[in-house]
Amino acid sequence: KIAEGYYRRENKPAYAIRYCKQALELKPEYEKSLHLIQLLYSELEKWEQLSEFLLNQTKNVESVEDKVSWFKKLATLYREQNKDSDREIQTLESILDIKADDAEALRRLESIYREAKQFSKTLSVMEKRLATMEEEETQKELLGEMARLAELELQDHNKAANYQEQILELFPED
């Protein structure tokens, strides 16, 4: 409440941040302080401090879901504010280290590699996505895309043929 008062009434964000940190030392999961400190760093455009805070939060939580949530916020910060794709990639890989089937992280990583024209890495991520899919029609679509990428961008005819064979295994009538 003290931090919120400094923020809302006194317009002293530095004091508010200090009190938020003190509150979090006493109760690390205190939602109001967690939210307010992120808001304050964002409003002040203190991106490096915000990234340090978010990274520390990944270490302060136990559950996989909570860790993934904090890492996703960090990855978004790196993408939107810092424009730092290397750090975003590291963060997305950290998500995949603790939750290998995280569809959002896999899609974003694939997108980054595709935009950077790193097609071998793009295919590697697509293969990880494929391993997480259950629906055969979705697998077929992804395998087709992988075959086109291997053929057109990597000029790897063997790999493209392998993906086509996998489609035929799923759908022998096609």
Coordinates of N, CA and C in Angstrom, one line a residue:
K1 N 0.8 -1.2 0.0 CA 0.0 0.0 0.0 C 0.9 1.2 0.0
I2 N 2.0 1.2 0.7 CA 2.9 2.3 0.7 C 3.4 2.6 -0.7
A3 N 3.8 1.5 -1.3 CA 4.4 1.6 -2.7 C 3.3 2.2 -3.6
E4 N 2.1 1.7 -3.5 CA 1.0 2.2 -4.4 C 0.8 3.7 -4.1
G5 N 0.9 4.1 -2.8 CA 0.7 5.5 -2.5 C 1.7 6.4 -3.1
Y6 N 3.0 6.0 -3.1 CA 4.1 6.7 -3.7 C 3.9 6.8 -5.2
Y7 N 3.3 5.8 -5.8 CA 3.1 5.8 -7.2 C 1.9 6.6 -7.6
R8 N 0.8 6.4 -7.0 CA -0.5 7.0 -7.4 C -0.6 8.5 -6.9
R9 N -0.3 8.7 -5.6 CA -0.5 10.0 -5.0 C 0.7 10.9 -5.1
E10 N 1.8 10.4 -4.8 CA 3.0 11.2 -4.7 C 3.8 11.3 -6.0
N11 N 3.5 10.5 -6.9 CA 4.3 10.5 -8.2 C 5.8 10.3 -8.0
K12 N 6.1 9.4 -7.1 CA 7.5 9.1 -6.8 C 7.8 7.6 -7.1
P13 N 8.0 7.3 -8.4 CA 8.1 5.9 -8.8 C 9.4 5.2 -8.2
A14 N 10.4 6.0 -7.9 CA 11.6 5.3 -7.4 C 11.3 4.8 -5.9
Y15 N 10.6 5.6 -5.2 CA 10.2 5.2 -3.8 C 9.2 4.0 -3.9
A16 N 8.3 4.0 -4.9 CA 7.4 2.9 -5.0 C 8.1 1.6 -5.4
I17 N 9.1 1.7 -6.2 CA 9.9 0.5 -6.6 C 10.6 0.0 -5.3
R18 N 11.2 0.9 -4.6 CA 11.9 0.5 -3.3 C 11.0 -0.3 -2.4
Y19 N 9.7 0.3 -2.2 CA 8.8 -0.4 -1.3 C 8.3 -1.7 -1.9
C20 N 8.1 -1.8 -3.2 CA 7.7 -3.0 -3.8 C 8.8 -4.1 -3.6
K21 N 10.0 -3.7 -3.7 CA 11.1 -4.7 -3.5 C 11.1 -5.2 -2.0
Q22 N 10.9 -4.3 -1.1 CA 10.8 -4.6 0.3 C 9.7 -5.6 0.6
A23 N 8.5 -5.3 0.0 CA 7.4 -6.2 0.1 C 7.6 -7.5 -0.4
L24 N 8.3 -7.6 -1.6 CA 8.6 -8.9 -2.2 C 9.7 -9.7 -1.4
E25 N 10.5 -9.0 -0.7 CA 11.5 -9.7 0.2 C 10.7 -10.4 1.3
L26 N 9.7 -9.8 1.8 CA 8.9 -10.4 2.8 C 7.9 -11.5 2.3
K27 N 7.4 -11.2 1.2 CA 6.4 -12.1 0.6 C 6.6 -12.2 -1.0
P28 N 7.5 -13.0 -1.5 CA 7.9 -13.0 -2.9 C 6.7 -13.2 -3.9
E29 N 5.6 -13.8 -3.4 CA 4.5 -14.0 -4.4 C 3.4 -12.9 -4.3
Y30 N 3.7 -11.8 -3.6 CA 2.7 -10.8 -3.4 C 2.3 -10.1 -4.7
E31 N 1.1 -10.4 -5.2 CA 0.7 -10.1 -6.6 C 0.7 -8.6 -6.8
K32 N 0.2 -7.8 -5.9 CA 0.2 -6.3 -6.1 C 1.6 -5.8 -6.4
S33 N 2.5 -6.2 -5.6 CA 3.9 -5.7 -5.7 C 4.5 -6.2 -7.0
L34 N 4.2 -7.5 -7.3 CA 4.7 -8.0 -8.6 C 4.2 -7.2 -9.8
H35 N 2.9 -6.9 -9.8 CA 2.3 -6.2 -10.9 C 2.8 -4.8 -10.9
L36 N 2.9 -4.1 -9.7 CA 3.2 -2.7 -9.7 C 4.7 -2.5 -10.1
I37 N 5.6 -3.3 -9.7 CA 7.0 -3.1 -10.1 C 7.2 -3.3 -11.6
Q38 N 6.5 -4.2 -12.2 CA 6.5 -4.3 -13.6 C 6.0 -3.1 -14.3
L39 N 4.9 -2.6 -13.8 CA 4.3 -1.4 -14.4 C 5.2 -0.2 -14.3
L40 N 5.8 -0.1 -13.1 CA 6.7 1.1 -12.9 C 7.9 1.0 -13.8
Y41 N 8.6 -0.1 -13.9 CA 9.7 -0.2 -14.8 C 9.3 0.0 -16.2
S42 N 8.1 -0.4 -16.6 CA 7.7 -0.2 -18.0 C 7.4 1.3 -18.2
E43 N 6.7 1.9 -17.3 CA 6.4 3.4 -17.5 C 7.7 4.2 -17.5
L44 N 8.7 3.8 -16.7 CA 9.9 4.6 -16.7 C 10.9 4.1 -17.8
E45 N 10.4 3.1 -18.6 CA 11.3 2.6 -19.6 C 12.6 2.1 -19.2
K46 N 12.6 1.5 -18.0 CA 13.8 0.9 -17.4 C 13.8 -0.6 -17.8
W47 N 14.1 -0.8 -19.1 CA 14.0 -2.1 -19.6 C 15.0 -3.1 -19.1
E48 N 16.2 -2.7 -18.8 CA 17.2 -3.6 -18.3 C 16.9 -4.0 -16.8
Q49 N 16.4 -3.0 -16.0 CA 16.0 -3.4 -14.7 C 14.8 -4.3 -14.7
L50 N 13.9 -4.1 -15.6 CA 12.7 -4.9 -15.8 C 13.1 -6.3 -16.2
S51 N 14.1 -6.4 -17.1 CA 14.5 -7.8 -17.5 C 15.2 -8.5 -16.4
E52 N 16.0 -7.8 -15.6 CA 16.6 -8.4 -14.4 C 15.6 -8.9 -13.4
F53 N 14.6 -8.0 -13.2 CA 13.5 -8.4 -12.3 C 12.8 -9.7 -12.8
L54 N 12.4 -9.7 -14.1 CA 11.7 -10.9 -14.6 C 12.6 -12.1 -14.5
L55 N 13.9 -12.0 -14.8 CA 14.8 -13.1 -14.7 C 14.9 -13.6 -13.3
N56 N 14.9 -12.7 -12.3 CA 15.0 -13.1 -10.9 C 13.7 -13.8 -10.5
Q57 N 12.6 -13.4 -11.1 CA 11.3 -14.1 -10.8 C 11.3 -15.5 -11.2
T58 N 12.0 -15.8 -12.4 CA 12.0 -17.2 -12.8 C 12.8 -18.1 -11.8
K59 N 13.6 -17.5 -11.0 CA 14.4 -18.2 -10.0 C 13.6 -18.3 -8.7
N60 N 12.6 -17.4 -8.5 CA 11.9 -17.4 -7.2 C 10.7 -18.2 -7.2
V61 N 10.3 -18.9 -8.3 CA 9.1 -19.7 -8.3 C 9.5 -21.1 -8.5
E62 N 8.6 -22.0 -8.1 CA 8.8 -23.4 -8.1 C 8.2 -24.1 -9.3
S63 N 6.9 -23.8 -9.6 CA 6.2 -24.5 -10.5 C 6.6 -24.3 -12.0
V64 N 6.5 -25.3 -12.8 CA 6.9 -25.1 -14.2 C 6.1 -24.0 -14.9
E65 N 4.8 -24.0 -14.6 CA 3.9 -23.0 -15.2 C 4.3 -21.6 -14.8
D66 N 4.6 -21.4 -13.6 CA 5.0 -20.1 -13.2 C 6.4 -19.7 -13.8
K67 N 7.3 -20.6 -13.9 CA 8.6 -20.3 -14.5 C 8.4 -19.9 -16.0
V68 N 7.6 -20.7 -16.6 CA 7.3 -20.5 -18.1 C 6.6 -19.1 -18.3
S69 N 5.7 -18.8 -17.4 CA 5.0 -17.5 -17.5 C 6.0 -16.4 -17.4
W70 N 6.9 -16.4 -16.4 CA 7.9 -15.3 -16.2 C 8.9 -15.3 -17.4
F71 N 9.3 -16.5 -17.9 CA 10.2 -16.5 -19.1 C 9.5 -15.9 -20.3
K72 N 8.2 -16.2 -20.4 CA 7.5 -15.6 -21.6 C 7.4 -14.1 -21.5
K73 N 7.2 -13.6 -20.3 CA 7.2 -12.1 -20.2 C 8.6 -11.5 -20.5
L74 N 9.6 -12.2 -20.1 CA 11.0 -11.8 -20.4 C 11.2 -11.9 -21.9
A75 N 10.8 -12.9 -22.6 CA 11.0 -13.1 -24.0 C 10.3 -11.9 -24.8
T76 N 9.1 -11.6 -24.3 CA 8.3 -10.6 -24.9 C 9.0 -9.2 -24.8
L77 N 9.6 -9.0 -23.6 CA 10.3 -7.8 -23.3 C 11.5 -7.7 -24.3
Y78 N 12.2 -8.8 -24.4 CA 13.4 -8.7 -25.3 C 13.0 -8.5 -26.8
R79 N 11.8 -9.0 -27.2 CA 11.3 -8.8 -28.6 C 10.8 -7.4 -28.8
E80 N 9.9 -6.9 -27.9 CA 9.2 -5.7 -28.1 C 10.0 -4.4 -27.7
Q81 N 10.8 -4.5 -26.6 CA 11.4 -3.3 -26.1 C 12.9 -3.3 -26.5
N82 N 13.6 -4.3 -26.3 CA 15.0 -4.4 -26.5 C 15.4 -4.7 -27.9
K83 N 14.5 -5.3 -28.6 CA 14.8 -5.7 -30.0 C 16.0 -6.6 -30.0
D84 N 16.1 -7.5 -29.1 CA 17.3 -8.3 -28.9 C 16.9 -9.8 -29.2
S85 N 17.1 -10.2 -30.4 CA 16.6 -11.5 -30.8 C 17.5 -12.6 -30.2
D86 N 18.8 -12.3 -29.9 CA 19.7 -13.3 -29.3 C 19.2 -13.7 -27.9
R87 N 18.9 -12.6 -27.1 CA 18.4 -12.9 -25.8 C 17.0 -13.5 -25.8
E88 N 16.2 -13.1 -26.7 CA 14.9 -13.7 -26.9 C 15.0 -15.2 -27.2
I89 N 15.9 -15.5 -28.1 CA 16.2 -16.9 -28.4 C 16.6 -17.7 -27.1
Q90 N 17.5 -17.2 -26.4 CA 18.0 -17.8 -25.2 C 16.9 -18.0 -24.2
T91 N 16.0 -17.1 -24.1 CA 14.9 -17.2 -23.2 C 13.9 -18.2 -23.6
L92 N 13.6 -18.2 -24.9 CA 12.7 -19.2 -25.5 C 13.3 -20.6 -25.3
E93 N 14.6 -20.8 -25.5 CA 15.2 -22.1 -25.2 C 15.1 -22.5 -23.8
S94 N 15.2 -21.5 -22.9 CA 15.0 -21.8 -21.4 C 13.6 -22.3 -21.2
I95 N 12.6 -21.8 -21.8 CA 11.3 -22.3 -21.7 C 11.2 -23.7 -22.2
L96 N 11.8 -24.0 -23.3 CA 11.8 -25.4 -23.9 C 12.6 -26.3 -23.0
D97 N 13.6 -25.8 -22.3 CA 14.4 -26.7 -21.4 C 13.5 -27.3 -20.3
I98 N 12.5 -26.4 -19.8 CA 11.7 -26.9 -18.7 C 10.3 -27.4 -19.2
K99 N 9.9 -27.0 -20.4 CA 8.7 -27.5 -21.0 C 8.8 -27.6 -22.5
A100 N 9.4 -28.8 -22.9 CA 9.8 -29.0 -24.2 C 8.6 -28.9 -25.3
D101 N 7.4 -29.1 -24.8 CA 6.3 -29.0 -25.8 C 5.5 -27.7 -25.7
D102 N 6.1 -26.6 -25.3 CA 5.5 -25.3 -25.2 C 5.3 -24.8 -26.7
A103 N 4.0 -24.9 -27.1 CA 3.7 -24.5 -28.5 C 4.0 -23.1 -28.8
E104 N 3.7 -22.2 -27.9 CA 4.0 -20.8 -28.1 C 5.5 -20.5 -28.3
A105 N 6.3 -21.1 -27.4 CA 7.8 -20.9 -27.5 C 8.3 -21.5 -28.8
L106 N 7.8 -22.6 -29.2 CA 8.3 -23.3 -30.4 C 7.9 -22.5 -31.6
R107 N 6.7 -22.0 -31.7 CA 6.2 -21.1 -32.8 C 7.0 -19.9 -32.9
R108 N 7.3 -19.2 -31.8 CA 8.0 -18.0 -31.8 C 9.5 -18.2 -32.3
L109 N 10.1 -19.3 -31.7 CA 11.5 -19.6 -32.1 C 11.5 -19.9 -33.6
E110 N 10.6 -20.7 -34.1 CA 10.5 -21.0 -35.5 C 10.4 -19.7 -36.4
S111 N 9.6 -18.7 -35.9 CA 9.4 -17.5 -36.6 C 10.7 -16.7 -36.6
I112 N 11.4 -16.6 -35.5 CA 12.7 -15.9 -35.5 C 13.7 -16.5 -36.4
Y113 N 13.8 -17.8 -36.4 CA 14.8 -18.4 -37.3 C 14.4 -18.3 -38.8
R114 N 13.1 -18.3 -39.1 CA 12.7 -18.2 -40.4 C 13.0 -16.7 -40.9
E115 N 12.7 -15.7 -40.1 CA 12.9 -14.3 -40.5 C 14.4 -14.1 -40.7
A116 N 15.3 -14.8 -39.9 CA 16.7 -14.6 -40.0 C 17.3 -15.5 -41.2
K117 N 16.4 -16.2 -41.8 CA 16.8 -17.1 -42.9 C 17.8 -18.2 -42.4
Q118 N 17.6 -18.6 -41.2 CA 18.4 -19.8 -40.6 C 17.5 -21.0 -40.8
F119 N 17.5 -21.5 -42.0 CA 16.5 -22.6 -42.3 C 16.8 -23.9 -41.7
S120 N 18.0 -24.2 -41.4 CA 18.3 -25.5 -40.7 C 17.8 -25.5 -39.3
K121 N 17.9 -24.3 -38.7 CA 17.4 -24.2 -37.3 C 15.9 -24.1 -37.3
T122 N 15.3 -23.5 -38.4 CA 13.9 -23.5 -38.5 C 13.3 -24.9 -38.6
L123 N 14.0 -25.7 -39.4 CA 13.5 -27.1 -39.6 C 13.7 -27.9 -38.3
S124 N 14.7 -27.6 -37.5 CA 14.9 -28.3 -36.3 C 13.8 -28.0 -35.3
V125 N 13.4 -26.7 -35.3 CA 12.3 -26.3 -34.4 C 11.0 -26.9 -34.9
M126 N 10.8 -27.0 -36.2 CA 9.6 -27.5 -36.8 C 9.5 -29.0 -36.4
E127 N 10.6 -29.7 -36.4 CA 10.6 -31.1 -36.0 C 10.2 -31.3 -34.5
K128 N 10.6 -30.4 -33.7 CA 10.2 -30.4 -32.3 C 8.7 -30.2 -32.2
R129 N 8.2 -29.2 -33.0 CA 6.7 -29.0 -33.0 C 6.0 -30.2 -33.5
L130 N 6.5 -30.9 -34.5 CA 5.9 -32.1 -35.0 C 5.8 -33.1 -34.0
A131 N 6.8 -33.3 -33.2 CA 6.8 -34.3 -32.1 C 5.7 -34.0 -31.0
T132 N 5.3 -32.8 -30.9 CA 4.3 -32.5 -29.9 C 2.8 -32.6 -30.4
M133 N 2.7 -32.7 -31.8 CA 1.4 -32.7 -32.4 C 0.7 -34.1 -32.3
E134 N -0.6 -34.1 -32.1 CA -1.3 -35.3 -32.0 C -2.2 -35.5 -33.2
E135 N -2.8 -34.4 -33.8 CA -3.7 -34.5 -34.9 C -3.0 -34.8 -36.2
E136 N -3.3 -35.8 -36.9 CA -2.6 -36.2 -38.1 C -2.7 -35.2 -39.2
E137 N -3.9 -34.6 -39.3 CA -4.0 -33.6 -40.4 C -3.0 -32.4 -40.2
T138 N -2.9 -32.0 -39.0 CA -2.0 -30.9 -38.6 C -0.5 -31.4 -38.9
Q139 N -0.2 -32.6 -38.5 CA 1.1 -33.2 -38.8 C 1.4 -33.1 -40.3
K140 N 0.4 -33.5 -41.1 CA 0.5 -33.6 -42.6 C 0.9 -32.2 -43.1
E141 N 0.1 -31.2 -42.6 CA 0.4 -29.8 -43.1 C 1.8 -29.3 -42.7
L142 N 2.2 -29.6 -41.5 CA 3.6 -29.2 -41.1 C 4.6 -30.0 -41.9
L143 N 4.4 -31.3 -42.0 CA 5.4 -32.0 -42.8 C 5.5 -31.5 -44.3
G144 N 4.4 -31.1 -44.8 CA 4.4 -30.5 -46.2 C 5.2 -29.2 -46.2
E145 N 5.0 -28.4 -45.2 CA 5.7 -27.2 -45.1 C 7.2 -27.4 -44.9
M146 N 7.6 -28.4 -44.1 CA 9.0 -28.8 -43.9 C 9.6 -29.3 -45.2
A147 N 8.8 -30.1 -45.9 CA 9.4 -30.6 -47.2 C 9.7 -29.5 -48.2
R148 N 8.8 -28.5 -48.2 CA 9.0 -27.4 -49.1 C 10.2 -26.6 -48.7
L149 N 10.3 -26.4 -47.4 CA 11.5 -25.6 -46.8 C 12.8 -26.3 -47.1
A150 N 12.8 -27.6 -46.9 CA 14.0 -28.4 -47.2 C 14.4 -28.4 -48.7
E151 N 13.4 -28.5 -49.5 CA 13.6 -28.5 -51.0 C 14.0 -27.1 -51.5
L152 N 13.2 -26.1 -51.2 CA 13.4 -24.8 -51.8 C 14.5 -24.0 -51.1
E153 N 14.6 -24.0 -49.8 CA 15.6 -23.1 -49.1 C 16.9 -23.8 -48.9
L154 N 16.8 -25.1 -48.5 CA 18.1 -25.8 -48.2 C 18.6 -26.6 -49.4
Q155 N 17.8 -26.8 -50.4 CA 18.2 -27.6 -51.5 C 18.6 -29.0 -51.1
D156 N 17.9 -29.5 -50.0 CA 18.2 -30.8 -49.4 C 17.1 -31.8 -49.9
H157 N 17.3 -32.4 -51.1 CA 16.3 -33.2 -51.7 C 16.0 -34.5 -50.9
N158 N 17.0 -35.0 -50.2 CA 16.9 -36.2 -49.4 C 16.0 -35.9 -48.2
K159 N 16.2 -34.8 -47.5 CA 15.4 -34.4 -46.4 C 14.0 -34.2 -46.8
A160 N 13.8 -33.5 -47.9 CA 12.5 -33.2 -48.4 C 11.7 -34.5 -48.7
A161 N 12.4 -35.4 -49.4 CA 11.8 -36.7 -49.7 C 11.4 -37.5 -48.4
N162 N 12.3 -37.4 -47.4 CA 12.0 -38.0 -46.1 C 10.7 -37.5 -45.5
Y163 N 10.5 -36.2 -45.5 CA 9.3 -35.6 -45.0 C 8.1 -36.0 -45.8
Q164 N 8.2 -36.1 -47.2 CA 7.1 -36.6 -48.0 C 6.8 -38.0 -47.7
E165 N 7.8 -38.9 -47.4 CA 7.6 -40.2 -47.0 C 6.8 -40.3 -45.7
Q166 N 7.1 -39.4 -44.8 CA 6.3 -39.4 -43.5 C 4.9 -39.1 -43.8
I167 N 4.6 -38.2 -44.7 CA 3.2 -37.8 -45.1 C 2.5 -39.1 -45.6
L168 N 3.2 -39.8 -46.5 CA 2.7 -41.0 -47.0 C 2.4 -42.1 -46.0
E169 N 3.2 -42.1 -45.0 CA 3.0 -43.1 -43.9 C 1.7 -42.7 -43.1
L170 N 1.5 -41.4 -42.9 CA 0.3 -41.0 -42.2 C -0.9 -41.1 -43.1
F171 N -0.8 -40.9 -44.4 CA -1.9 -40.9 -45.3 C -1.5 -41.7 -46.6
P172 N -1.5 -43.0 -46.5 CA -1.1 -43.8 -47.6 C -2.0 -43.6 -48.9
E173 N -3.2 -43.2 -48.7 CA -4.1 -43.0 -49.8 C -3.8 -41.8 -50.6
D174 N -3.1 -40.8 -50.1 CA -2.8 -39.6 -50.8 C -1.8 -39.7 -51.9

